[in-house]
Amino acid sequence: MNLKKLLYTFLFTNAFISGIFGLFLPIYLYKMGATFSNITLFIAINAFFYVITLRVIEYIIPKINLKHLTQITFLTYGIFITSIFFTHDINFKNLLILGFFNGIYLSLFWTIQRLTFLTTINEKNLGKQISNIQLFIMFISKIGILIGGFILENLGFKYVFLITIILLSLSTLYTIFHKTQSQNYTFTHYKPHTLKEILTFKDNHNSKLIFIFDGLFLYIESYIWLLVIFLYVGSFFELGILIILFSVIFITIYSFIRKIIDKTPEKKLIKYKTIIYGFGWFLAGIFVFIENTKLQSVLILFIAFFNILFRLTFNKIFFKISKNTLKERYIFLKSYYSQFVIFLGFLTFSGIFYYFENNYKIFGIIFFIAFLLSPIYLKLKPFEA
């Protein structure tokens, strides 16, 4: 098995299981009786164990090849979703157990995905490679979302659990029976960061500032905004259909403007997309405070388009800087800063929701704060050869 096959096996499996259930996780917890304070606390616990696991990964990647790390990732998610299967009520102990396993899984997943991707891409057509990978992930995850939404709404979690375990088993067996030369995929040269190196990190791209805030933005997109949309549509399946619809519309529009985007200098691109990204958060804040369902439907469409468009550009710039500067060390540094701030941020959100008795309007305030903070992305300086 060459590295590209390993990458696509990893991406396919994780994109599908993320779609069929991972994306619905906070909503599923909500349906089980979790409050907004419980859900944000769960995300904070995830981030805490993500950072702990990241530290472990730094020490083991020189010794364990990416193929074995991929298998460990599949195993970890299997344990996590089994824990969900046996969880029947929401309390701190259960949130801690679930957050522990999901934090480990997410740390392995994102680190291995970025490391494998970084290793396989080359300088030629870098932007196109990154866009193609992201569109592949989007396509597979949307299939998972459609299936997961339907099953969760009509059949129940046990069938999602069964499909997930089968896919994880098949993917693990596929990696086991396809032999590879381990030394090709082990980062034997890698040395873990010292605490001083992490705290004093600085570069010419203002990466540290972006790292601090980007994880928080991403998790608000992935968890809080999605929960708000669910509260609007009211069903897993309708949410899945809505996400698919957004994706089809986005891909259609993006196919027409892709050449223009590719030709636009990255400095201008990040400026334009930061403006529309920030505007998207402003619209999200408005969404929470209005009750006009027709207007809310229109807002959801624009917000989804602005978010996805921004993420495609940001990820392209991120990997280009990483590839040409600190490589895998850059990836670890981003995760340390992002996840630590996610931990602090969502712990704060949890306390606020608890104090204000899980008031729904708090979501709108969070989105308006995101709008005010979004100009931070203008500080990002793309890599220039």
Short mmCIF file of C-alpha atoms in Angstrom, two decimals:
data_model
loop_
_atom_site.label_atom_id
_atom_site.label_comp_id
_atom_site.label_asym_id
_atom_site.label_seq_id
_atom_site.Cartn_x
_atom_site.Cartn_y
_atom_site.Cartn_z
CA MET A 1 0.00 0.00 0.00
CA ASN A 2 1.52 3.34 -1.01
CA LEU A 3 1.01 6.45 1.09
CA LYS A 4 -1.65 7.93 -1.18
CA LYS A 5 -3.81 4.80 -0.88
CA LEU A 6 -3.40 4.92 2.89
CA LEU A 7 -4.42 8.59 2.86
CA TYR A 8 -7.58 7.96 0.84
CA THR A 9 -8.52 4.92 2.93
CA PHE A 10 -8.13 7.06 6.04
CA LEU A 11 -10.02 10.00 4.52
CA PHE A 12 -12.87 7.87 3.18
CA THR A 13 -13.42 6.04 6.46
CA ASN A 14 -13.23 9.08 8.70
CA ALA A 15 -15.25 11.32 6.38
CA PHE A 16 -18.04 8.73 6.25
CA ILE A 17 -18.16 8.00 9.99
CA SER A 18 -18.00 11.72 10.68
CA GLY A 19 -20.97 12.22 8.38
CA ILE A 20 -23.07 9.30 9.57
CA PHE A 21 -22.74 10.24 13.24
CA GLY A 22 -19.82 12.50 14.24
CA LEU A 23 -21.51 15.57 12.80
CA PHE A 24 -24.73 14.75 14.66
CA LEU A 25 -22.96 14.06 17.99
CA PRO A 26 -23.87 17.28 19.88
CA ILE A 27 -27.43 17.01 18.53
CA TYR A 28 -27.66 13.37 19.64
CA LEU A 29 -26.49 14.39 23.12
CA TYR A 30 -29.11 17.14 23.12
CA LYS A 31 -31.80 14.62 22.18
CA MET A 32 -30.60 12.44 25.07
CA GLY A 33 -31.29 15.31 27.45
CA ALA A 34 -28.01 17.22 27.49
CA THR A 35 -28.35 20.96 28.13
CA PHE A 36 -26.39 23.60 26.17
CA SER A 37 -24.11 23.82 29.21
CA ASN A 38 -23.54 20.02 29.10
CA ILE A 39 -22.76 20.06 25.37
CA THR A 40 -20.24 22.90 25.57
CA LEU A 41 -18.64 21.23 28.62
CA PHE A 42 -18.36 17.99 26.62
CA ILE A 43 -16.56 19.89 23.82
CA ALA A 44 -14.18 21.45 26.37
CA ILE A 45 -13.39 17.97 27.74
CA ASN A 46 -12.71 16.80 24.16
CA ALA A 47 -10.21 19.62 23.69
CA PHE A 48 -8.45 18.89 27.00
CA PHE A 49 -7.81 15.24 26.10
CA TYR A 50 -6.96 16.26 22.52
CA VAL A 51 -3.99 18.26 23.86
CA ILE A 52 -2.87 15.41 26.16
CA THR A 53 -3.05 12.93 23.27
CA LEU A 54 -1.20 15.34 20.99
CA ARG A 55 1.70 15.32 23.40
CA VAL A 56 1.78 11.51 23.32
CA ILE A 57 1.63 11.49 19.50
CA GLU A 58 4.68 13.79 19.34
CA TYR A 59 6.70 11.16 21.19
CA ILE A 60 5.46 8.10 19.29
CA ILE A 61 5.48 9.25 15.63
CA PRO A 62 9.25 8.67 15.29
CA LYS A 63 8.65 5.06 16.37
CA ILE A 64 5.24 4.07 14.95
CA ASN A 65 4.47 4.34 11.25
CA LEU A 66 1.39 6.08 9.87
CA LYS A 67 -0.23 2.78 8.90
CA HIS A 68 -0.30 1.60 12.53
CA LEU A 69 -1.43 5.03 13.73
CA THR A 70 -4.30 4.79 11.25
CA GLN A 71 -5.32 1.44 12.75
CA ILE A 72 -5.12 2.88 16.28
CA THR A 73 -7.38 5.75 15.15
CA PHE A 74 -10.01 3.34 13.84
CA LEU A 75 -9.84 1.33 17.08
CA THR A 76 -10.21 4.46 19.21
CA TYR A 77 -13.32 5.58 17.35
CA GLY A 78 -14.74 2.08 17.70
CA ILE A 79 -14.31 2.31 21.48
CA PHE A 80 -15.85 5.79 21.51
CA ILE A 81 -18.99 4.88 19.55
CA THR A 82 -19.37 1.73 21.68
CA SER A 83 -19.28 4.00 24.75
CA ILE A 84 -22.07 6.06 23.18
CA PHE A 85 -24.07 2.87 22.60
CA PHE A 86 -23.94 2.03 26.32
CA THR A 87 -24.64 5.59 27.51
CA HIS A 88 -28.28 6.05 28.49
CA ASP A 89 -28.25 9.26 30.50
CA ILE A 90 -26.32 12.52 30.72
CA ASN A 91 -24.17 13.17 33.78
CA PHE A 92 -20.65 14.47 34.39
CA LYS A 93 -19.12 10.97 34.58
CA ASN A 94 -20.54 9.98 31.20
CA LEU A 95 -19.55 13.28 29.61
CA LEU A 96 -16.02 12.76 30.94
CA ILE A 97 -15.79 9.21 29.54
CA LEU A 98 -17.18 10.21 26.14
CA GLY A 99 -15.00 13.33 26.01
CA PHE A 100 -11.94 11.25 26.90
CA PHE A 101 -12.34 8.79 24.01
CA ASN A 102 -13.55 11.37 21.48
CA GLY A 103 -10.70 13.72 22.40
CA ILE A 104 -8.17 10.95 21.77
CA TYR A 105 -9.84 10.05 18.47
CA LEU A 106 -10.02 13.64 17.21
CA SER A 107 -6.38 14.25 18.10
CA LEU A 108 -5.29 11.13 16.21
CA PHE A 109 -7.62 11.83 13.29
CA TRP A 110 -6.66 15.45 12.62
CA THR A 111 -2.94 14.92 13.25
CA ILE A 112 -2.65 11.85 11.03
CA GLN A 113 -4.79 13.39 8.28
CA ARG A 114 -2.63 16.51 8.18
CA LEU A 115 0.67 14.61 8.43
CA THR A 116 -0.28 12.14 5.69
CA PHE A 117 -1.62 14.88 3.47
CA LEU A 118 1.47 17.02 4.03
CA THR A 119 3.68 14.07 3.07
CA THR A 120 1.79 13.25 -0.15
CA ILE A 121 1.31 16.73 -1.65
CA ASN A 122 3.98 18.37 -3.79
CA GLU A 123 4.63 21.94 -4.87
CA LYS A 124 3.21 21.44 -8.37
CA ASN A 125 -0.48 22.38 -8.47
CA LEU A 126 -0.54 22.61 -4.67
CA GLY A 127 -3.77 24.59 -4.59
CA LYS A 128 -5.53 22.12 -6.89
CA GLN A 129 -4.42 19.12 -4.79
CA ILE A 130 -5.72 20.72 -1.60
CA SER A 131 -9.04 21.68 -3.21
CA ASN A 132 -9.49 18.17 -4.63
CA ILE A 133 -8.85 16.54 -1.26
CA GLN A 134 -11.30 18.86 0.48
CA LEU A 135 -13.98 18.27 -2.15
CA PHE A 136 -13.45 14.49 -1.82
CA ILE A 137 -13.92 14.73 1.97
CA MET A 138 -16.98 16.91 1.48
CA PHE A 139 -18.55 14.44 -0.98
CA ILE A 140 -18.00 11.34 1.19
CA SER A 141 -19.09 13.05 4.40
CA LYS A 142 -22.28 14.27 2.73
CA ILE A 143 -23.18 10.69 1.74
CA GLY A 144 -22.64 9.76 5.39
CA ILE A 145 -24.79 12.70 6.54
CA LEU A 146 -27.67 11.66 4.27
CA ILE A 147 -27.54 8.05 5.48
CA GLY A 148 -26.94 8.99 9.12
CA GLY A 149 -29.73 11.56 9.20
CA PHE A 150 -32.22 9.09 7.76
CA ILE A 151 -31.23 6.24 10.07
CA LEU A 152 -31.11 8.35 13.25
CA GLU A 153 -34.53 9.82 12.48
CA ASN A 154 -36.29 6.62 11.40
CA LEU A 155 -34.42 3.56 12.70
CA GLY A 156 -32.34 4.61 15.68
CA PHE A 157 -28.71 4.85 16.77
CA LYS A 158 -28.12 1.07 16.96
CA TYR A 159 -28.08 0.83 13.15
CA VAL A 160 -25.62 3.72 12.87
CA PHE A 161 -23.48 1.94 15.46
CA LEU A 162 -23.60 -1.32 13.47
CA ILE A 163 -22.67 0.33 10.13
CA THR A 164 -19.83 2.25 11.78
CA ILE A 165 -18.33 -0.85 13.42
CA ILE A 166 -18.51 -2.80 10.14
CA LEU A 167 -16.80 0.00 8.18
CA LEU A 168 -14.09 0.44 10.81
CA SER A 169 -13.43 -3.31 10.80
CA LEU A 170 -13.21 -3.48 6.99
CA SER A 171 -10.91 -0.45 6.78
CA THR A 172 -8.65 -1.84 9.49
CA LEU A 173 -8.43 -5.22 7.73
CA TYR A 174 -7.67 -3.44 4.44
CA THR A 175 -4.68 -1.67 6.00
CA ILE A 176 -3.49 -4.87 7.70
CA PHE A 177 -3.49 -7.06 4.59
CA HIS A 178 -1.90 -4.48 2.29
CA LYS A 179 1.79 -4.65 3.15
CA THR A 180 3.92 -1.52 3.19
CA GLN A 181 7.48 -0.54 4.02
CA SER A 182 7.14 0.93 7.48
CA GLN A 183 10.24 3.09 7.31
CA ASN A 184 8.75 5.17 4.50
CA TYR A 185 5.99 6.48 6.73
CA THR A 186 7.73 6.98 10.07
CA PHE A 187 8.91 10.46 11.06
CA THR A 188 12.20 9.22 12.50
CA HIS A 189 13.72 12.70 12.35
CA TYR A 190 10.98 14.30 14.44
CA LYS A 191 11.76 15.73 17.87
CA PRO A 192 8.92 16.71 20.23
CA HIS A 193 8.47 20.39 21.10
CA THR A 194 9.63 21.66 24.44
CA LEU A 195 7.17 23.82 26.39
CA LYS A 196 9.44 26.82 25.78
CA GLU A 197 9.37 26.22 22.00
CA ILE A 198 5.57 26.10 22.04
CA LEU A 199 5.17 29.27 24.12
CA THR A 200 7.79 31.33 22.28
CA PHE A 201 6.80 30.27 18.74
CA LYS A 202 6.75 33.13 16.25
CA ASP A 203 6.95 33.38 12.47
CA ASN A 204 6.55 35.88 9.63
CA HIS A 205 2.96 34.82 8.84
CA ASN A 206 1.35 35.80 12.17
CA SER A 207 0.51 32.10 12.56
CA LYS A 208 0.46 32.17 16.36
CA LEU A 209 -2.36 34.74 16.43
CA ILE A 210 -4.35 32.75 13.86
CA PHE A 211 -3.76 29.48 15.72
CA ILE A 212 -5.15 30.98 18.93
CA PHE A 213 -8.49 31.91 17.38
CA ASP A 214 -9.01 29.56 14.41
CA GLY A 215 -9.82 26.43 16.42
CA LEU A 216 -12.48 28.32 18.36
CA PHE A 217 -14.06 29.56 15.11
CA LEU A 218 -13.95 26.08 13.59
CA TYR A 219 -15.62 24.43 16.59
CA ILE A 220 -18.31 27.10 16.76
CA GLU A 221 -18.99 26.32 13.08
CA SER A 222 -18.91 22.56 13.55
CA TYR A 223 -20.84 22.21 16.80
CA ILE A 224 -22.70 25.31 17.94
CA TRP A 225 -23.93 26.57 14.57
CA LEU A 226 -25.00 23.07 13.55
CA LEU A 227 -26.96 22.66 16.80
CA VAL A 228 -28.71 25.98 16.13
CA ILE A 229 -29.70 24.81 12.63
CA PHE A 230 -31.06 21.56 14.11
CA LEU A 231 -33.18 23.51 16.56
CA TYR A 232 -34.58 25.32 13.52
CA VAL A 233 -35.37 22.26 11.35
CA GLY A 234 -36.20 19.86 14.20
CA SER A 235 -35.09 16.54 12.71
CA PHE A 236 -31.89 14.64 11.90
CA PHE A 237 -33.02 13.79 8.36
CA GLU A 238 -34.15 17.31 7.48
CA LEU A 239 -30.83 18.65 8.77
CA GLY A 240 -29.02 16.10 6.58
CA ILE A 241 -31.04 17.10 3.51
CA LEU A 242 -30.34 20.77 4.22
CA ILE A 243 -26.58 20.16 4.45
CA ILE A 244 -26.64 18.17 1.19
CA LEU A 245 -28.55 20.98 -0.49
CA PHE A 246 -25.97 23.52 0.68
CA SER A 247 -23.15 21.37 -0.66
CA VAL A 248 -24.74 20.91 -4.09
CA ILE A 249 -25.35 24.66 -4.40
CA PHE A 250 -21.82 25.42 -3.20
CA ILE A 251 -20.11 22.99 -5.59
CA THR A 252 -22.20 24.33 -8.49
CA ILE A 253 -21.28 27.95 -7.76
CA TYR A 254 -17.67 27.10 -6.90
CA SER A 255 -17.17 25.29 -10.22
CA PHE A 256 -17.95 28.56 -12.02
CA ILE A 257 -15.72 30.79 -9.90
CA ARG A 258 -12.85 28.36 -9.20
CA LYS A 259 -10.64 29.64 -12.05
CA ILE A 260 -11.08 33.21 -10.88
CA ILE A 261 -10.22 32.21 -7.32
CA ASP A 262 -7.12 30.26 -8.43
CA LYS A 263 -5.83 33.29 -10.36
CA THR A 264 -6.44 35.77 -7.54
CA PRO A 265 -3.35 36.56 -5.37
CA GLU A 266 -3.65 34.95 -1.94
CA LYS A 267 -3.25 38.28 -0.13
CA LYS A 268 -6.35 39.64 -1.85
CA LEU A 269 -8.15 36.31 -1.53
CA ILE A 270 -7.79 36.11 2.26
CA LYS A 271 -8.93 39.74 2.51
CA TYR A 272 -12.11 39.20 0.46
CA LYS A 273 -12.98 35.91 2.08
CA THR A 274 -12.38 37.20 5.61
CA ILE A 275 -14.89 39.98 4.94
CA ILE A 276 -17.60 37.57 3.77
CA TYR A 277 -16.70 35.11 6.54
CA GLY A 278 -17.21 37.81 9.15
CA PHE A 279 -20.44 38.87 7.49
CA GLY A 280 -21.59 35.25 7.72
CA TRP A 281 -21.18 35.37 11.51
CA PHE A 282 -23.12 38.62 11.64
CA LEU A 283 -25.96 36.91 9.74
CA ALA A 284 -25.76 33.94 12.15
CA GLY A 285 -26.23 36.31 15.08
CA ILE A 286 -29.27 37.85 13.38
CA PHE A 287 -30.63 34.35 12.70
CA VAL A 288 -30.88 33.59 16.42
CA PHE A 289 -32.78 36.77 17.24
CA ILE A 290 -35.42 36.70 14.49
CA GLU A 291 -38.47 34.46 14.10
CA ASN A 292 -39.19 34.86 10.37
CA THR A 293 -38.70 31.28 9.09
CA LYS A 294 -38.43 32.29 5.41
CA LEU A 295 -35.71 34.82 6.16
CA GLN A 296 -33.93 32.29 8.41
CA SER A 297 -33.87 29.78 5.52
CA VAL A 298 -32.19 32.35 3.25
CA LEU A 299 -29.68 33.26 5.96
CA ILE A 300 -28.70 29.62 6.48
CA LEU A 301 -27.90 29.30 2.77
CA PHE A 302 -25.66 32.38 2.70
CA ILE A 303 -23.91 31.50 5.96
CA ALA A 304 -23.12 27.98 4.78
CA PHE A 305 -21.72 29.26 1.47
CA PHE A 306 -19.56 31.93 3.14
CA ASN A 307 -18.15 29.46 5.70
CA ILE A 308 -17.22 26.76 3.18
CA LEU A 309 -15.70 29.26 0.75
CA PHE A 310 -13.53 30.73 3.48
CA ARG A 311 -12.40 27.31 4.77
CA LEU A 312 -11.23 26.17 1.32
CA THR A 313 -8.99 29.24 1.02
CA PHE A 314 -7.73 29.15 4.59
CA ASN A 315 -6.79 25.45 4.41
CA LYS A 316 -4.92 26.04 1.15
CA ILE A 317 -2.87 28.84 2.72
CA PHE A 318 -2.33 26.82 5.92
CA PHE A 319 -0.89 23.79 4.10
CA LYS A 320 1.23 25.97 1.82
CA ILE A 321 2.85 27.68 4.81
CA SER A 322 3.27 24.33 6.57
CA LYS A 323 4.79 22.64 3.51
CA ASN A 324 7.33 25.42 3.00
CA THR A 325 8.29 26.22 6.58
CA LEU A 326 8.13 23.98 9.66
CA LYS A 327 6.24 21.11 7.97
CA GLU A 328 4.84 18.67 10.57
CA ARG A 329 6.02 20.87 13.47
CA TYR A 330 3.74 23.62 12.17
CA ILE A 331 0.78 21.22 12.34
CA PHE A 332 1.50 20.31 15.96
CA LEU A 333 1.90 23.95 16.98
CA LYS A 334 -1.46 24.86 15.45
CA SER A 335 -3.19 22.05 17.34
CA TYR A 336 -1.61 22.98 20.68
CA TYR A 337 -2.74 26.60 20.48
CA SER A 338 -6.13 25.93 18.90
CA GLN A 339 -7.19 23.14 21.24
CA PHE A 340 -6.06 24.88 24.40
CA VAL A 341 -8.14 27.95 23.47
CA ILE A 342 -11.08 25.69 22.54
CA PHE A 343 -10.82 24.16 26.01
CA LEU A 344 -10.87 27.58 27.70
CA GLY A 345 -13.50 29.00 25.34
CA PHE A 346 -16.02 26.19 25.59
CA LEU A 347 -15.49 25.86 29.33
CA THR A 348 -16.44 29.54 29.52
CA PHE A 349 -19.47 28.97 27.26
CA SER A 350 -20.56 26.12 29.52
CA GLY A 351 -20.39 28.36 32.58
CA ILE A 352 -22.32 31.14 30.81
CA PHE A 353 -25.05 28.76 29.66
CA TYR A 354 -25.30 27.33 33.17
CA TYR A 355 -25.54 30.80 34.74
CA PHE A 356 -28.19 31.99 32.27
CA GLU A 357 -30.16 28.72 32.53
CA ASN A 358 -29.30 27.54 28.99
CA ASN A 359 -30.82 30.57 27.29
CA TYR A 360 -30.94 29.99 23.52
CA LYS A 361 -30.16 33.66 22.79
CA ILE A 362 -26.62 33.15 24.13
CA PHE A 363 -25.84 31.46 20.79
CA GLY A 364 -26.58 34.74 19.01
CA ILE A 365 -24.21 36.63 21.30
CA ILE A 366 -21.47 34.06 20.59
CA PHE A 367 -21.98 34.56 16.84
CA PHE A 368 -21.82 38.36 17.15
CA ILE A 369 -18.57 38.02 19.11
CA ALA A 370 -17.24 35.78 16.30
CA PHE A 371 -18.19 38.54 13.85
CA LEU A 372 -16.23 41.12 15.85
CA LEU A 373 -13.18 38.83 16.09
CA SER A 374 -13.16 37.67 12.44
CA PRO A 375 -10.89 40.53 11.17
CA ILE A 376 -8.06 38.72 12.97
CA TYR A 377 -7.74 36.56 9.82
CA LEU A 378 -6.64 39.68 7.91
CA LYS A 379 -3.37 39.41 9.85
CA LEU A 380 -2.54 36.10 8.14
CA LYS A 381 0.34 36.50 5.70
CA PRO A 382 0.37 33.80 2.96
CA PHE A 383 3.64 32.10 2.01
CA GLU A 384 5.50 33.78 -0.85
CA ALA A 385 8.27 31.90 -2.62
#
